[in-house]
Amino acid sequence: MDVLTRVPVREQEPAVRAANFEEVCLGYNEEEAMAEAARCLNCKNAQCMKGCPVSINIPGFIAEVKEGNFEAAYHVISESSALPAVCGRVCPQETQCEGKCIRGIKGEPVAIGKLERFVADWAREHGIKPKKAEKLNGHKVAVIGSGPAGLTCAGDLAKLGYDVTIFEALHQAGGVLVYGIPEFRLPKQKVVAAEVENVKALGVKIETNVVIGKSVTIDELMDNEGFEAVFIGSGAGLPRFMGIPGEQAMGVFSANEFLTRNNLMKAFLDNYDTPIKAGKKVIVVGGGNVAMDAARTARRLGAEVHIVYRRGEEELPARKEEVHHAKEEGIIFDLLQNPTELLVDENGCVKGAKVIKMELGEPDASGRRSPVEIPGSEYEIEADTVIMSLGTSPNPLISSTTKGLDINRRKCIIAEEETGATSKEGVYAGGDAVTGAATVILAMGAGKAAAKGIHEYLSNK
Amino acid sequence: MYPIVRREKLADKIYLMDVKAPRVAQYCEPGQFVIVKIDEEGERIPLTICDYDREEGTITIVFQTVGASTERMVSLQEGDAFEDFVGPLGCPSDLIHEDIEELKKKKILFVAGGVGTAPVYPQVKWLHEHGVDCDVIMGSRNKDLLILEDEMKKVATNLYVTTDDGSYGFKGTGTAQLQELWDNGNRYDHCVAIGPMIMMKFVCKLTKELGIPTVVSMNPIMVDGTGMCGACRLVVGDEVKFACVDGPEFDGHLVDFDQAMRRQAQYKTEEGRAMLKLQEGATHHGGCGNCNS
Ligand SMILES: Cc1cc2nc3c(=O)[nH]c(=O)nc-3n(C[C@H](O)[C@H](O)[C@H](O)COP(=O)(O)OP(=O)(O)OC[C@H]3O[C@@H](n4cnc5c(N)ncnc54)[C@H](O)[C@@H]3O)c2cc1C
Ligand SMILES: Cc1cc2nc3c(=O)[nH]c(=O)nc-3n(C[C@H](O)[C@H](O)[C@H](O)COP(=O)(O)OP(=O)(O)OC[C@H]3O[C@@H](n4cnc5c(N)ncnc54)[C@H](O)[C@@H]3O)c2cc1C
Ligand code: SF4
Ligand code: SF4
Ligand code: FES
């Protein structure tokens, strides 16, 4: 076996999976995992760990996998991560842990994400749970939002003996993991619900259908319900639109609406009541993970799908694996193009887009080359559905109803990086609500940091 | 789970339920709404809070069956429960934030259409309890569809009932009744119109001509109700607003009703539209705002 190449991971055939919602990647089995683990050099100064935002002991858990000690491997990962089955599937590993792996200098990096996923799946299938706190310390903490940030913060605090309640606006816990990321990438029942159950098994209570700022405010939670500290992990859910003509036409959706109908409300299953429409020809505007997910979902609902993105292939912000999968499934990439207007028929339905070609100019503040319109290059493309996937920002519901909570110009809550502390005493924040839309693992890292911050605050109070 | 503690049929296809939801009942105010979901497979259905009892921890909803989900809600009986019931959502009515003494100086008119009578009732009741007078026009297609008439009589200063077919009260629409009141010398400083979009559109057209500031309560298609999906977006003035967080009440003279009505029909199929016509025959006049005819 060539040590420079990875043990390949089994996947559903593109032509088959483009018509179903089953998980695309099938993962390693025990032999494959052990073989892949054997490629790890068990580096003394493990570079991979520096690339992991929650510093999982990567050589440590991989060494256990190599020996076939999967339960031990799970406990090594659990020290640092509450959602390994999720991260193993959705982390942008190529820029994080695997991007730094020494093996990657000459050959392919160790498949850290796939191994982590294997261990987490193995533990779930064998009924292994994280360990609960011995005794409660009597302090009540409220966590707002049940996305990765909230779940991690709640889990860590529960392990320390806190009495933690998560308040979630939607009817199901999981945040973007349930409403945004599709089933074929992250199975809801098998993986997300199981990880949520693990957090509950630590003693965390989850109250769904509570919108903080509407059902009850943070001040009321602290003054009337006895919560001594609050963690805000409310994400960045507010969708952006382009503000171009025709955007209010029928058949134009935000990616959030399209994905929520499909993922949270399970519109793709016949026995669920919520409707969804994908039409025959769909344009998805944008180039991030969200755009890929919307495009691949529309494809599975039977549409021809075009991704219209204003920069080039290199600049696509989505994970490489997702772009690759999307192409395999027949998604068409119309790069270096941008819609300037949506065309509407006499019934008020969208019928296409006017698109202008772009070229890349000087690098902007983020270091990416910014796109510039090519004058006179406009043309029209047909479509009966347009999905806007232009990014999201934090919802002002909480910041506007909480006295003394500072936000920045981008409506993000201002919080200290090391502790999650905000401008309001006893109130901590982290995840997309603080950074704007980012990644699962960064949100988890922030949840962890805030759990530590809250523990210190309440211990010294 | 959120148990149904009372269920009543108010009129053909219109039902009232009291639902136990202590968290919602604790802080809700007139003008806000809830989203209910029957069970795992159910849709999220937005409904206005029609009344509340903070002591009992209950919320009153009144709904009309228009499609699959509301039809399915009818099968729920006292003792059954909703799996999900979230709220209060949206902003409370502006009226309740105004100075009571200022309100007392104003001539206020409510125009309620069909099931819109239900959300109008708590506002009128609230004003009545605070010693503020107001007139109410409530309209429906025919006598059998009238709801909450007795309740409204107790709290409205003057109540004008209209039916499209003249089977009861004034024959004609609420808009026609308003025109008649105006022609007879009645004057109003403020109007609140709640009902089908098409009715609010015509009330606003008239009140704009008459120069009466008018508030409407918009009911576009929604999914989450927290500002996350954008399904509920409306054009108000030159701005795009999300009805679930910026509303549901808006300045009726700024709302683009034609746009809103089209968006509301988004998930309506051609067949569905045809079926409605078939069921309602000659009485189908498009007044519900659910189709373009
Ligand atoms: C379609 C899509 C695909 C993505 N793909 C990837 C990927 O492949 N890899 C990756 O690393 N990242 C990906 N991301 C980004 C990642 O999912 C987010 O960065 C991450 O989920 C943020 O976690 P969070 O806990 O901060 O917030 P969220 O996951 O957004 O959770 C916030 C929760 O708070 C709840 N909430 C909000 N307001 C309130 C309130 N007022 N009261 C109560 N509850 C409230 C929300 O309902 C939600 O459940 C993707 C995002 C999307 C949308
Ligand atoms: C803020 C708000 C408050 C509301 N308050 C009430 C209320 O107090 N009582 C009441 O009976 N109804 C109310 N509605 C409307 C109610 O939510 C819809 O009638 C219901 O969702 C229709 O579901 P359905 O599956 O039965 O019908 P569908 O099969 O989904 O649709 C049937 C028809 O109703 C229209 N429709 C679909 N969704 C909506 C919607 N959200 N609003 C209006 N029309 C819609 C469709 O265009 C279609 O023509 C409110 C809506 C909103 C947004
Ligand atoms: S959590 Fe993410 S970054 Fe860390 S090791 Fe796992 S896959 Fe890599
Ligand atoms: S850098 Fe790569 S080879 Fe070295 S310990 Fe980490 S995973 Fe193993
Ligand atoms: S209902 Fe989703 S944003 Fe208003």
Coordinates of C-alpha atoms in Angstrom, one line a residue, chain A residues 167 169 171 179 207 209-211 214-216 220 224-225 237-239 241 247-254 256-257 260-261 265 271-277 347-348 395, chain B residues 2 23 27 32 37 40-44 69 72 83-91 221 223-224 226-231 233 235 240 242 259 262-263 265-268:
Chain A
F167 CA -33.6 28.1 24.6
A169 CA -36.5 29.5 18.7
H171 CA -39.1 23.5 17.0
Y179 CA -32.2 23.8 9.1
E207 CA -36.7 24.2 25.6
N209 CA -40.2 27.2 20.6
V210 CA -38.8 30.0 22.8
V211 CA -37.7 33.1 20.9
K214 CA -39.9 37.9 22.0
S215 CA -41.1 35.1 24.2
V216 CA -38.9 36.4 27.0
E220 CA -36.3 38.7 32.3
N224 CA -37.2 36.6 37.1
E225 CA -36.1 33.1 36.3
G237 CA -29.6 33.8 10.4
L238 CA -30.7 37.0 8.6
P239 CA -30.6 36.5 4.8
F241 CA -30.8 40.0 -0.9
E247 CA -36.2 40.1 -6.5
Q248 CA -39.7 40.1 -5.0
A249 CA -41.1 37.9 -7.9
M250 CA -42.6 34.5 -7.2
G251 CA -40.0 31.8 -7.6
V252 CA -37.2 33.9 -5.9
F253 CA -36.1 32.5 -2.6
S254 CA -33.4 33.1 -0.1
N256 CA -32.4 29.9 4.0
E257 CA -36.1 29.6 2.9
T260 CA -35.3 25.3 5.7
R261 CA -38.4 24.0 3.8
M265 CA -39.6 20.9 7.3
N271 CA -45.8 12.6 4.0
Y272 CA -44.8 16.1 5.2
D273 CA -47.1 19.0 4.7
T274 CA -44.7 21.9 3.8
P275 CA -44.5 22.5 0.1
I276 CA -41.3 23.3 -1.9
K277 CA -40.9 24.3 -5.5
N347 CA -48.1 36.6 -13.8
G348 CA -45.4 37.9 -11.5
N395 CA -30.6 38.8 13.6
Chain B
Y2 CA -49.5 22.5 24.0
R23 CA -44.7 31.2 28.1
Y27 CA -45.7 38.6 27.8
Q32 CA -48.7 39.8 17.9
K37 CA -47.5 23.0 14.2
E40 CA -44.0 16.1 13.2
E41 CA -45.2 16.2 9.6
G42 CA -47.2 19.4 10.0
E43 CA -46.5 22.8 8.5
R44 CA -45.7 25.9 10.6
S69 CA -53.0 22.4 7.0
R72 CA -56.1 19.2 9.4
E83 CA -46.7 19.6 19.1
D84 CA -45.3 23.1 18.7
F85 CA -46.7 26.6 19.6
V86 CA -44.2 29.4 19.4
G87 CA -44.7 33.1 20.2
P88 CA -45.4 35.8 20.8
L89 CA -44.0 36.8 17.4
G90 CA -44.0 40.2 15.6
C91 CA -44.4 43.6 17.1
I221 CA -46.6 33.2 3.7
V223 CA -41.8 29.7 7.6
D224 CA -39.8 30.5 10.7
T226 CA -38.0 35.0 13.3
G227 CA -36.5 36.8 10.3
M228 CA -34.4 33.9 9.1
C229 CA -36.0 32.8 5.8
G230 CA -37.2 36.0 4.1
A231 CA -40.4 34.2 2.8
R233 CA -40.9 39.9 2.7
V235 CA -42.4 46.0 -0.2
V240 CA -38.2 45.5 1.7
F242 CA -40.0 41.1 6.8
Q259 CA -47.0 42.3 -5.0
R262 CA -49.0 37.5 -5.8
R263 CA -46.4 36.3 -3.4
A265 CA -50.3 32.7 -4.1
Q266 CA -46.8 31.3 -4.5
Y267 CA -47.6 27.7 -3.5
K268 CA -51.0 27.7 -4.8

